[in-house]
Short mmCIF file of C-alpha atoms (C1' of nucleotides) in Angstrom, two decimals:
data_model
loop_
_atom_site.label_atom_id
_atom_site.label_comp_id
_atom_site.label_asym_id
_atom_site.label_seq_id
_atom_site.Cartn_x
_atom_site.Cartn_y
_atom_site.Cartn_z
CA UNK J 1 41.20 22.68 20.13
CA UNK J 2 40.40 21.77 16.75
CA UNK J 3 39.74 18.45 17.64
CA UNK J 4 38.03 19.24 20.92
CA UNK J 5 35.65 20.93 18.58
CA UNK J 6 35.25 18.60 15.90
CA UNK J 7 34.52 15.69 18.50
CA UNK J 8 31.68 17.49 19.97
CA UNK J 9 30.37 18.27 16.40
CA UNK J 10 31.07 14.64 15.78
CA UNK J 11 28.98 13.77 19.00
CA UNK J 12 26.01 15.33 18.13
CA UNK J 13 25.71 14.25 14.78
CA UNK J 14 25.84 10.53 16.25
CA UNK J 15 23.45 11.86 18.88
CA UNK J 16 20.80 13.00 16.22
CA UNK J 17 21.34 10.08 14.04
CA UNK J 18 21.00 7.54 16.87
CA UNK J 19 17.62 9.28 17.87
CA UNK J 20 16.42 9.77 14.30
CA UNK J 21 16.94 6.08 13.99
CA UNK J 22 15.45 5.33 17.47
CA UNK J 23 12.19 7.38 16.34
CA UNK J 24 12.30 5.52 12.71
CA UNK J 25 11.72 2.28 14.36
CA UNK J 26 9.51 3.31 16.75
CA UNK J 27 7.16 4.92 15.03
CA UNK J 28 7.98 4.82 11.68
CA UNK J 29 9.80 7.31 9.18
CA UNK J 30 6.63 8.70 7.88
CA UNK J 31 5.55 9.98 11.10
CA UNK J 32 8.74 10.62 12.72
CA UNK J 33 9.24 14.43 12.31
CA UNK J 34 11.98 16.33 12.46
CA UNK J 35 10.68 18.72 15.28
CA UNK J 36 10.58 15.49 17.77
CA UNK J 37 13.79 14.13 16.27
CA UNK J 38 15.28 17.49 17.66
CA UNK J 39 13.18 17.92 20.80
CA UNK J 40 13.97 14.55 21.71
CA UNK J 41 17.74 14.63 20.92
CA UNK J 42 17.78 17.97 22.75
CA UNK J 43 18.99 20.20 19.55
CA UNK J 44 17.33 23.00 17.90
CA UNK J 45 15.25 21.93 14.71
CA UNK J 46 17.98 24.19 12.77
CA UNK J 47 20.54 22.01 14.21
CA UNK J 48 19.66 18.87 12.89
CA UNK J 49 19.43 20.66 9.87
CA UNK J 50 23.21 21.87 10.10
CA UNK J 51 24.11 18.40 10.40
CA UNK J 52 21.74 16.92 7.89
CA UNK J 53 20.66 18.43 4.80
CA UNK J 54 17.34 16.55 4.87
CA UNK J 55 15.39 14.15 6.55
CA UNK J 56 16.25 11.93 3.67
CA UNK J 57 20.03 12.65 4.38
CA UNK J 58 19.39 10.66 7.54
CA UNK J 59 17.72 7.68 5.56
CA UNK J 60 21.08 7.94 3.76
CA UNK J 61 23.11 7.51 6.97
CA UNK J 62 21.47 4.54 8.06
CA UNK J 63 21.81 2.47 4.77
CA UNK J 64 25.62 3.40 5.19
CA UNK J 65 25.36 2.02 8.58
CA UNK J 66 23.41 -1.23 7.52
CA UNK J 67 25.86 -1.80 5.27
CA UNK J 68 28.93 -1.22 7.75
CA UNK J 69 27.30 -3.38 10.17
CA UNK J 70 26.46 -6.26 7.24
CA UNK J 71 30.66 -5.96 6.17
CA UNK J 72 30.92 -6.54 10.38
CA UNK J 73 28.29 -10.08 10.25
CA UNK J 74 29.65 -11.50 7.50
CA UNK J 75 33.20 -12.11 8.84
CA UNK J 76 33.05 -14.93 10.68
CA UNK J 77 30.36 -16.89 7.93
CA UNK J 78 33.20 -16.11 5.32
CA UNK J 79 36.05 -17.51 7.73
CA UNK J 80 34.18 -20.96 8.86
CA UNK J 81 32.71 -21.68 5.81
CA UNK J 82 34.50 -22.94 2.56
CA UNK J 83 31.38 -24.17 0.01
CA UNK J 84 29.37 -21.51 -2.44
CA UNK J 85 26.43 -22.90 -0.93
CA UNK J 86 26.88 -21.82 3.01
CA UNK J 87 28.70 -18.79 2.19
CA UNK J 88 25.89 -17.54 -0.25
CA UNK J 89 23.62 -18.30 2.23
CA UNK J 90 25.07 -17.01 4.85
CA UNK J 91 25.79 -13.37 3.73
CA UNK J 92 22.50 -13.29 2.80
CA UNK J 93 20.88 -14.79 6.12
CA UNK J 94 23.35 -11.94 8.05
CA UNK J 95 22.14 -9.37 5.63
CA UNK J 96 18.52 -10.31 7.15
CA UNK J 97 19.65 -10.10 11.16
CA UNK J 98 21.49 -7.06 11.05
CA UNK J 99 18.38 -5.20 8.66
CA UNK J 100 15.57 -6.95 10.73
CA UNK J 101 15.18 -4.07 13.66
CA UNK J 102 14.04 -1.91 10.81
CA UNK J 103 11.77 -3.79 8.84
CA UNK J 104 8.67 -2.45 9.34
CA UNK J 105 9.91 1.29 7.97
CA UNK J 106 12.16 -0.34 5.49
CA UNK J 107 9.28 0.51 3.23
CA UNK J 108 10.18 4.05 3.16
CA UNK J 109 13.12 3.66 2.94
CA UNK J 110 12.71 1.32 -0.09
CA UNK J 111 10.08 4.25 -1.35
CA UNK J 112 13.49 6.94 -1.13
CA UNK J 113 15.98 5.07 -2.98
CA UNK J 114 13.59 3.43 -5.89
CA UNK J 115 13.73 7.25 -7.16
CA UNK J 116 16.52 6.98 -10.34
CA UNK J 117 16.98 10.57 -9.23
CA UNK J 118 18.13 9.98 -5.28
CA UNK J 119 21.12 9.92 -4.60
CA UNK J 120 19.98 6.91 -2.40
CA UNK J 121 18.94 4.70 -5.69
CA UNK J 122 21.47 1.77 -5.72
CA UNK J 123 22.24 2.51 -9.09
CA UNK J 124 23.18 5.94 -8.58
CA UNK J 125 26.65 7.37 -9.45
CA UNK J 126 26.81 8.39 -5.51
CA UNK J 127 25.78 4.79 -4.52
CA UNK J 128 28.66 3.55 -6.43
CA UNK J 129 30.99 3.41 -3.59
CA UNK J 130 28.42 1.39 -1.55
CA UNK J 131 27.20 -0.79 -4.11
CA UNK J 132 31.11 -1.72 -4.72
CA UNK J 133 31.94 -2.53 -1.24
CA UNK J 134 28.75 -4.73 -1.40
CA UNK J 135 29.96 -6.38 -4.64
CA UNK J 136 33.29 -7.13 -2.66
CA UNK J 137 31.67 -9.07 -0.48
CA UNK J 138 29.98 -11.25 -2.97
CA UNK J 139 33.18 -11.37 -4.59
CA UNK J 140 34.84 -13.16 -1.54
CA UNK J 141 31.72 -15.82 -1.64
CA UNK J 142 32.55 -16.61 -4.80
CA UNK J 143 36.52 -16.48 -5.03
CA UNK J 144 36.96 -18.01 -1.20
CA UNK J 145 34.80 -20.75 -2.45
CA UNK J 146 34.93 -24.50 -4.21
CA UNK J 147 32.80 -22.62 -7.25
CA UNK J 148 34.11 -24.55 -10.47
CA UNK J 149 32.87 -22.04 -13.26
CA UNK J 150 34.18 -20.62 -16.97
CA UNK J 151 36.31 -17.34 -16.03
CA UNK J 152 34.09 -15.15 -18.01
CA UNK J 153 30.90 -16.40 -15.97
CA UNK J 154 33.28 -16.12 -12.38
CA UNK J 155 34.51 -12.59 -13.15
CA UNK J 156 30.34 -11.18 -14.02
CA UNK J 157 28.98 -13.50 -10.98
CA UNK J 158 29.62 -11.16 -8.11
CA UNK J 159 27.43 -8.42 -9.52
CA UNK J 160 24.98 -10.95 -10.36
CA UNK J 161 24.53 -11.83 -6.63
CA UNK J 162 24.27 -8.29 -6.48
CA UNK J 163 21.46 -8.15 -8.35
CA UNK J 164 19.96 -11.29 -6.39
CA UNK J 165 20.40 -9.39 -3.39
CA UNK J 166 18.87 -6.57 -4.65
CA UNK J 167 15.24 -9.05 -5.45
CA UNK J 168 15.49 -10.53 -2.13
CA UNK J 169 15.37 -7.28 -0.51
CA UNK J 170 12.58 -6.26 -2.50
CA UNK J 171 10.90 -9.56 -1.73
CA UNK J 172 11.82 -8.86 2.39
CA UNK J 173 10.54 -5.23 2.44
CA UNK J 174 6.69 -7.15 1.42
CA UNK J 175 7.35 -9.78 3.70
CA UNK J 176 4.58 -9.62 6.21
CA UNK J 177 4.97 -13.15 7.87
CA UNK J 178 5.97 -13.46 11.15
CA UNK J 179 10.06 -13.26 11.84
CA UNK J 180 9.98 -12.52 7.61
CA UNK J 181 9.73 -16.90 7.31
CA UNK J 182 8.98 -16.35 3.84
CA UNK J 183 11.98 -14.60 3.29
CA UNK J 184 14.21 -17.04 5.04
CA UNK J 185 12.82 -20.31 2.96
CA UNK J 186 13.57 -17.93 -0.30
CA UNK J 187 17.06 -17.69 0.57
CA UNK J 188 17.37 -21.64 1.45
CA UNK J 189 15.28 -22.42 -1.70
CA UNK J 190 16.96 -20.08 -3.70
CA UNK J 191 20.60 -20.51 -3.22
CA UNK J 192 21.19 -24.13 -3.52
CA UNK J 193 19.11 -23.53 -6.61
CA UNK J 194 21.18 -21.22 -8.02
CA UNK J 195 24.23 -23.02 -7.48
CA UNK J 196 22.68 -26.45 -9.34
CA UNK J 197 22.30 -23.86 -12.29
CA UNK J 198 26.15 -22.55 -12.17
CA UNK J 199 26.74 -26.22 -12.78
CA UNK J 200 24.82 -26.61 -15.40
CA UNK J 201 26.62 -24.31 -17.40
CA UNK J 202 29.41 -27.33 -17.90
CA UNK J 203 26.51 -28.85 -20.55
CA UNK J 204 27.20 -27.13 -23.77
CA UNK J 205 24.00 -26.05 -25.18
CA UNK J 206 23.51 -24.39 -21.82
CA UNK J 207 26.97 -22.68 -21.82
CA UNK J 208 26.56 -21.11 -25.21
CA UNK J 209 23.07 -19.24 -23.39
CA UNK J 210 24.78 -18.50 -20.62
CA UNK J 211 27.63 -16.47 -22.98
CA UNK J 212 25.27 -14.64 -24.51
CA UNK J 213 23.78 -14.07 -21.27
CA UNK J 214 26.95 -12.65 -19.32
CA UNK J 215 27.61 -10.86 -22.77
CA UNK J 216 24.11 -9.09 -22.81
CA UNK J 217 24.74 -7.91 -19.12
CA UNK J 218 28.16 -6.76 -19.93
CA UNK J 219 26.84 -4.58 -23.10
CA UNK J 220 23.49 -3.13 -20.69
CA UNK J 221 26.11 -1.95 -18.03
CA UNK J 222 28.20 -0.23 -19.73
CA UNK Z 1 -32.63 15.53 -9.48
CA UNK Z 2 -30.52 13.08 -8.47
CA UNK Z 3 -29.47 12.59 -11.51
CA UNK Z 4 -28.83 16.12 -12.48
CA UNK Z 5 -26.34 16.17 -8.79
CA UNK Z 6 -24.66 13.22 -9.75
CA UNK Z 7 -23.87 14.09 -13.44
CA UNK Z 8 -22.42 17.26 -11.97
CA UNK Z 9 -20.34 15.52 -9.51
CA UNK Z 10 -19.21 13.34 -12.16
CA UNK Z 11 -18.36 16.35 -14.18
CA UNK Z 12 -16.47 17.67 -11.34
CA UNK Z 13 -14.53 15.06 -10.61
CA UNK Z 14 -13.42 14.21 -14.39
CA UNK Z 15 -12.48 18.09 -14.40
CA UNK Z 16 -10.18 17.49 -11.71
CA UNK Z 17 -8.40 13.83 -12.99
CA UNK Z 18 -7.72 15.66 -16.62
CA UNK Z 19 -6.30 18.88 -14.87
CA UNK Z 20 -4.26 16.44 -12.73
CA UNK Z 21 -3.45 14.34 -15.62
CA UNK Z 22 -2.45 17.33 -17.90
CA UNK Z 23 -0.21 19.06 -15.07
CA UNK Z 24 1.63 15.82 -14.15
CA UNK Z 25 2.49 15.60 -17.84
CA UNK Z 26 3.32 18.57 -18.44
CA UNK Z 27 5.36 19.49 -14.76
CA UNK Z 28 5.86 15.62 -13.35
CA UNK Z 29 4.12 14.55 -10.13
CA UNK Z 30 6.21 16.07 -7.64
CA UNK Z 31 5.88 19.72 -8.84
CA UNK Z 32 2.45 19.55 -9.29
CA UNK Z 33 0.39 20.61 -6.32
CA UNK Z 34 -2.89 19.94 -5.32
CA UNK Z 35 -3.71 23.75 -4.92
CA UNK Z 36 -2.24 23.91 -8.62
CA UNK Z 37 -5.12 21.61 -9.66
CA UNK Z 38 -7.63 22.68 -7.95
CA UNK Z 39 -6.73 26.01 -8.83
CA UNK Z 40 -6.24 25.32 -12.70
CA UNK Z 41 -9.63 23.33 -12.33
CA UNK Z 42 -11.44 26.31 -10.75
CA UNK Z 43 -12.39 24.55 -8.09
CA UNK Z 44 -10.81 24.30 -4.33
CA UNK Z 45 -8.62 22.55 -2.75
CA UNK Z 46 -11.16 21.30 -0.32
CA UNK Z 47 -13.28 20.10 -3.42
CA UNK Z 48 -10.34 18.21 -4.87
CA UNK Z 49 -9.86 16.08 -1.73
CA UNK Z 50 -13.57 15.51 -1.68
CA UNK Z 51 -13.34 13.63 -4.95
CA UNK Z 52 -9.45 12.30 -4.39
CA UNK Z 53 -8.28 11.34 -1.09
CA UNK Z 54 -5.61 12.21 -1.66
CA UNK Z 55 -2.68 13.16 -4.54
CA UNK Z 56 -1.98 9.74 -4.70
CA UNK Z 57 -5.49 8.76 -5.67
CA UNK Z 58 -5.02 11.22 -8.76
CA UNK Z 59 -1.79 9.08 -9.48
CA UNK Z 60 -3.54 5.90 -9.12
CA UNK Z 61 -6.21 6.85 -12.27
CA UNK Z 62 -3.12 8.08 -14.24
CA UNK Z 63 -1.43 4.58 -13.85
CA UNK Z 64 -4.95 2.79 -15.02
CA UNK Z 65 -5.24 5.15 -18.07
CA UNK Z 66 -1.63 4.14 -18.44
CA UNK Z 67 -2.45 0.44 -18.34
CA UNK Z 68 -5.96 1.24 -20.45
CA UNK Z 69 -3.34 2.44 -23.56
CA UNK Z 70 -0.95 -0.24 -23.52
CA UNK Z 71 -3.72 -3.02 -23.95
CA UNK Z 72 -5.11 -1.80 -26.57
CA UNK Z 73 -1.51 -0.73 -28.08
CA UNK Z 74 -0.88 -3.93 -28.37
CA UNK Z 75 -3.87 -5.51 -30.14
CA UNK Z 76 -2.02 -5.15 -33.47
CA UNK Z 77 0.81 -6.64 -32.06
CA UNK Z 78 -0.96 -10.15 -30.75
CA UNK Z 79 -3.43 -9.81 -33.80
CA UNK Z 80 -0.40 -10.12 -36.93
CA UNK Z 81 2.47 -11.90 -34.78
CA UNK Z 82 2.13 -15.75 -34.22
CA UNK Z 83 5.77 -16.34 -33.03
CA UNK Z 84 6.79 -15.74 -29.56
CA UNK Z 85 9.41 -14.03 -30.03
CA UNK Z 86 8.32 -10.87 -32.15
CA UNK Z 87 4.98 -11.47 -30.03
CA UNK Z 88 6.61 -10.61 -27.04
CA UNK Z 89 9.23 -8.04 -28.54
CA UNK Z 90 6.34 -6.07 -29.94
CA UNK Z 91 4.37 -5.78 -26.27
CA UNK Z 92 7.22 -4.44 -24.72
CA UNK Z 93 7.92 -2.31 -27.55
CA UNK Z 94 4.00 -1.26 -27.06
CA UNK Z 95 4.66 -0.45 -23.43
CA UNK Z 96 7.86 1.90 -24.20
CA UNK Z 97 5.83 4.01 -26.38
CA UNK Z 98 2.73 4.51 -24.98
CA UNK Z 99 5.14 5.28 -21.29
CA UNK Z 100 7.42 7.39 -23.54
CA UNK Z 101 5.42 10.74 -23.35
CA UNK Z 102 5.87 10.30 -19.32
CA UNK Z 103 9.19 9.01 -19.26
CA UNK Z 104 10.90 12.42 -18.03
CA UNK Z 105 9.11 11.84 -14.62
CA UNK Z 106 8.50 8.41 -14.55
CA UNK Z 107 11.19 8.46 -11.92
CA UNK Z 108 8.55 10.39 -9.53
CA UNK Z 109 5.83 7.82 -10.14
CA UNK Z 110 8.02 4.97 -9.36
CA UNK Z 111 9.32 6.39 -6.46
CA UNK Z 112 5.80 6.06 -4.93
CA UNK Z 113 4.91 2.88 -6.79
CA UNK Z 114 7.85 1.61 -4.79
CA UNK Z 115 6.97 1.98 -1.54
CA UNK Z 116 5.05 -1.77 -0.33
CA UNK Z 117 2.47 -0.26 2.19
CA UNK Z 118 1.38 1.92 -1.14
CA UNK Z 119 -1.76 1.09 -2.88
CA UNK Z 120 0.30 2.21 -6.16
CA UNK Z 121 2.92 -0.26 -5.44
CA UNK Z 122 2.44 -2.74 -8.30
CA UNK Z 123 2.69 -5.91 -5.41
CA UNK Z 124 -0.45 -4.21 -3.19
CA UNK Z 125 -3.40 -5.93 -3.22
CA UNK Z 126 -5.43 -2.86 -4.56
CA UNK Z 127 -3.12 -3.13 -7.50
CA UNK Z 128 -4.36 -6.70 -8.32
CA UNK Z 129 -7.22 -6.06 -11.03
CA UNK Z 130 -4.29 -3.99 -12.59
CA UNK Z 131 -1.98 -6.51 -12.13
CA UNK Z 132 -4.11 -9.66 -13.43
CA UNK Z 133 -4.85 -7.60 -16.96
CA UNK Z 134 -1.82 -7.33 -17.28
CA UNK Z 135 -0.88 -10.76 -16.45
CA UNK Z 136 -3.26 -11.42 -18.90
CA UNK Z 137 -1.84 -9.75 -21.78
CA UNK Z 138 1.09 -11.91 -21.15
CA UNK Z 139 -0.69 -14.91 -21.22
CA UNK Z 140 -2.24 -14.24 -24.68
CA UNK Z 141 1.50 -13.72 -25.91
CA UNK Z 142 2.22 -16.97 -24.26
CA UNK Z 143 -1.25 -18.77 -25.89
CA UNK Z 144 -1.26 -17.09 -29.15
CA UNK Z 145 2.41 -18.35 -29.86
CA UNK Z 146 3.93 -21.22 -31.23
CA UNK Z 147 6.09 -21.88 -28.09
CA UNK Z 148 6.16 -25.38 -27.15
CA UNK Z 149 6.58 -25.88 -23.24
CA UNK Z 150 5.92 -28.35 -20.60
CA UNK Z 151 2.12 -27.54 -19.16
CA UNK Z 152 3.69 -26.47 -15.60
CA UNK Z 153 5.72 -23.87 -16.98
CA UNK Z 154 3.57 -22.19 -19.40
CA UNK Z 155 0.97 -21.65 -17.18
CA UNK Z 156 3.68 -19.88 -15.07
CA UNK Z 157 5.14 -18.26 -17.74
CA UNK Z 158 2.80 -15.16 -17.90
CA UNK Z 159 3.60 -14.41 -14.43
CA UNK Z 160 7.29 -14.70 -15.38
CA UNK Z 161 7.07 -12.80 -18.07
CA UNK Z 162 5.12 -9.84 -16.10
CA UNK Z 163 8.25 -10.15 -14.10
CA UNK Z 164 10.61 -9.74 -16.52
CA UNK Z 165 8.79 -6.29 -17.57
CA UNK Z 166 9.17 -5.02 -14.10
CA UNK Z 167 12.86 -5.87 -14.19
CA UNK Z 168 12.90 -3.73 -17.74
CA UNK Z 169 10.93 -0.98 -16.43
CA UNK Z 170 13.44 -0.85 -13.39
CA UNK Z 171 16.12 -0.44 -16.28
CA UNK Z 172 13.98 2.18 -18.37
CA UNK Z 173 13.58 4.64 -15.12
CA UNK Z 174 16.89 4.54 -15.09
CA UNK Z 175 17.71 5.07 -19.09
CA UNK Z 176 18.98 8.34 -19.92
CA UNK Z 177 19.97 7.64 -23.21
CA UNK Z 178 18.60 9.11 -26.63
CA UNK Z 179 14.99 7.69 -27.40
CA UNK Z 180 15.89 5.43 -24.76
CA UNK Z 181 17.62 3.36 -27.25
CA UNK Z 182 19.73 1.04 -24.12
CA UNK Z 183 16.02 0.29 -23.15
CA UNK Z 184 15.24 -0.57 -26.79
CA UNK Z 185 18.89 -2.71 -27.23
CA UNK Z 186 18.24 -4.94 -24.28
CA UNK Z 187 14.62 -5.63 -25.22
CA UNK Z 188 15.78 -7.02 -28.71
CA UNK Z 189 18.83 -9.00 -27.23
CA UNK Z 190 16.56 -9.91 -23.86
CA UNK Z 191 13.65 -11.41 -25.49
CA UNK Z 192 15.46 -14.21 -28.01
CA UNK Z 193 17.86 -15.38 -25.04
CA UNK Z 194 14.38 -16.06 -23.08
CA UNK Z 195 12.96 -17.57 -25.93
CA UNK Z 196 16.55 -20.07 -25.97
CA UNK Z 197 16.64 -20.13 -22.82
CA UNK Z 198 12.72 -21.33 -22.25
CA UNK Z 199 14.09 -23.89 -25.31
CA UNK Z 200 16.70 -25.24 -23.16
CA UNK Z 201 13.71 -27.09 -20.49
CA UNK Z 202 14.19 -29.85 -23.30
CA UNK Z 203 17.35 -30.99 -21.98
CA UNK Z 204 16.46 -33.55 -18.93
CA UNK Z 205 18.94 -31.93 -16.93
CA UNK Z 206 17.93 -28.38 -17.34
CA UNK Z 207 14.26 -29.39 -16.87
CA UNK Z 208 14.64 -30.59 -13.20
CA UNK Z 209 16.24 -27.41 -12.16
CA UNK Z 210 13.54 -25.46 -14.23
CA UNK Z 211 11.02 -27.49 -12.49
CA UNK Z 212 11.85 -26.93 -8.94
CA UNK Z 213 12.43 -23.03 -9.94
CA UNK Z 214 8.98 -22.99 -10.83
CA UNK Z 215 8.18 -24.99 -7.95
CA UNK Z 216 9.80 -22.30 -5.77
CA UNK Z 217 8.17 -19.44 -7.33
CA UNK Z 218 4.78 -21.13 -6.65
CA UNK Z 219 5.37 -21.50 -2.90
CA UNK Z 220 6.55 -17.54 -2.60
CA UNK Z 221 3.66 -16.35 -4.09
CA UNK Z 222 1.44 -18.26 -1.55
"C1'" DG R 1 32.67 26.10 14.16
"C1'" DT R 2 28.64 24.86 16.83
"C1'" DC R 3 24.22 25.86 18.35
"C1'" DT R 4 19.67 28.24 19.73
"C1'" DA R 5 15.47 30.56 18.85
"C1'" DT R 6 12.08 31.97 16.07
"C1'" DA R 7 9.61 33.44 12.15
"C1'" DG R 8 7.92 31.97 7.94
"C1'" DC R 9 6.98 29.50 3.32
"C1'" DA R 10 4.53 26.05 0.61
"C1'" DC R 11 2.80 21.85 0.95
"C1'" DG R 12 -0.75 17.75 1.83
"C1'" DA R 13 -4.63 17.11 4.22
"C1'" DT R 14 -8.88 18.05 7.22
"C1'" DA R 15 -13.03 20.39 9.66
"C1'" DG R 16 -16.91 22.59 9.63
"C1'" DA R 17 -19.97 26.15 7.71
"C1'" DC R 18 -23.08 26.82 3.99
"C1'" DG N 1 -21.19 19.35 -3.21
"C1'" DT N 2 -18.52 23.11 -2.39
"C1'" DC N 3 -15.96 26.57 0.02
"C1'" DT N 4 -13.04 28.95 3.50
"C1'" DA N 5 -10.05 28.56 7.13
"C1'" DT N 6 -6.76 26.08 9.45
"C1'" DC N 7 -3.59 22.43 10.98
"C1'" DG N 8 0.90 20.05 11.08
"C1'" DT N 9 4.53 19.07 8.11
"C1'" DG N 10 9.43 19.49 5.73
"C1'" DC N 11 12.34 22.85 5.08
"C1'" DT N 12 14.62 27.62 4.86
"C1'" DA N 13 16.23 31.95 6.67
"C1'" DT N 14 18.08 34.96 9.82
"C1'" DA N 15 20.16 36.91 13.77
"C1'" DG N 16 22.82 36.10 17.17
"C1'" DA N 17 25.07 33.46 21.54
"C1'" DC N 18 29.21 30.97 22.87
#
DNA sequence: GTCTATAGCACGATAGAC
DNA sequence: GTCTATCGTGCTATAGAC
């Protein structure tokens, strides 16, 4: 019976999510309230509450179904593809399909988790387990790949594609061009880019930069 | 007459931007509410809106004034430093200490600042004629220095450089250390690996990569 | 444990009278 | 140019049904 229960909890939470997220895209988050996320889910206001704390809880359940969904897309680019190159560019260009249905309110969203003090700020202590499962996955582009680098430099790069994530999103959520073009020719422009300047680290005048580079990040994070 | 009305409005509304001004410092933006201000003003809420469209607005002239400090901050800075190194440490430096009174909430402002369909974000085009003096404090760094760089990429360089002062920003919002001394750390160790680093475009191979980086960032901002 | 119904607070913002 | 009155909002509280 306790199950019995617990599924029908479980069903209307993923009934009021999937319509808060309906209404999001719609409409937008701003004037998506949470009186016609409950009137059209068919719930009491205080119901929605019971399930969420906050309308900002249910922000918080759609970035951990993005990233789900991004974990999902990025499967088959990481098992056909065996250069940094296409696998860098293609987690990235999956991040962009499986985020592009909410675009337009991503700005909100954005607006929500810029605040240091959200829990929803990807540099939060709560985002941590989020923002590691992302940094696995830019650990398999660079450790399933032909990526020829100084172990110091191989071990920091993950969370440094992290971090160039984290500017291409903020590029994408100002993105007004049709199908988000611009954002599309950053990615092509900017990967193979950034792989000619992994190489380049093999010239020693660069190298020494690059150490004190890795070694500045390493003393900031800590 | 007219005169007399308008230097009464004008009264008025400065009445209202220093209340605003004193309550976000003294409370932080979210707590303080427009009924606080207008009541702390002695004037009503309707009256406030009539001057401010909205709370926003008030945050808006509090950014400016912001802006309006660090400039001049840093005239002692660009008028004793010819080196681009301590040239550019010291501007930062300006920035953290005129923001330091407001750093408690800072989190608040840049929650809205964050948000790309805001006129506070610092990418909107309303925040342009902010962003261009800016810019152009960077540029007399840049032109006051003895840095010696291929034409392309100094003249990008003050954009670059604005850049790099969002990116330390992001990190100060998030600094909960002591005086903010992390912020502090990783301008001093930031600022000389640019300075190498913006050293290294001598090497032929470096410079083609720098080139088409630049090249890139030219065609995003289009 | 799950859910409804409803009343109510404080807020940002607006309308219309003066 | 200023006020009063009011709206719709996010969110809380409570009392109770099943």
């Amino acid at each position: 019976m306790t199950d019995g229960a617990t599924a029908k909890g479980e069903q209307t939470r993923e009934l009021i999510l999937s319509t808060a997220l309906r209404l999001f895209r719609e409409q937008g988050y701003g004037k998506t309230t949470m009186r016609a996320i409950a009137n059209e889910a068919g719930v009491s206001v205080g119901n929605a509450y019971y399930y969420y704390g906050s309308k900002d809880h249910l922000m918080q359940a759609y970035y951990d179904l993005l990233q789900d969904q991004h974990r999902e897309a990025v499967e088959p680019v990481l098992a056909a593809e065996k250069s940094f190159v296409p696998r860098l560019t293609g987690v990235l260009h999956a991040w962009l399909e499986v985020s592009a249905p909410y675009h337009e309110f991503a700005g909100t969203f954005f607006k929500t988790a810029a605040d240091p003090r959200s829990p929803l700020s990807p540099f939060s202590e709560e985002s941590r387990p989020a923002r590691d499962a992302s940094v696995a996955v830019f650990r398999r582009v660079v450790d399933g790949s032909d990526l020829k680098l100084p172990a110091d430099l191989r071990s920091e790069l993950p969370e440094l594609l992290w971090l160039l994530q984290m500017g291409i999103v903020l590029f994408w959520v100002h993105d007004r061009s049709e199908n988000v073009r611009r954002t599309r020719t950053l990615i092509d422009r900017a990967v193979p880019l950034a792989d000619r300047l992994l190489r380049l680290t093999r010239i020693p005048g660069v190298r020494g930069v690059v150490n004190d580079i890795v070694g500045l990040i390493r003393s900031v994070k800590a």
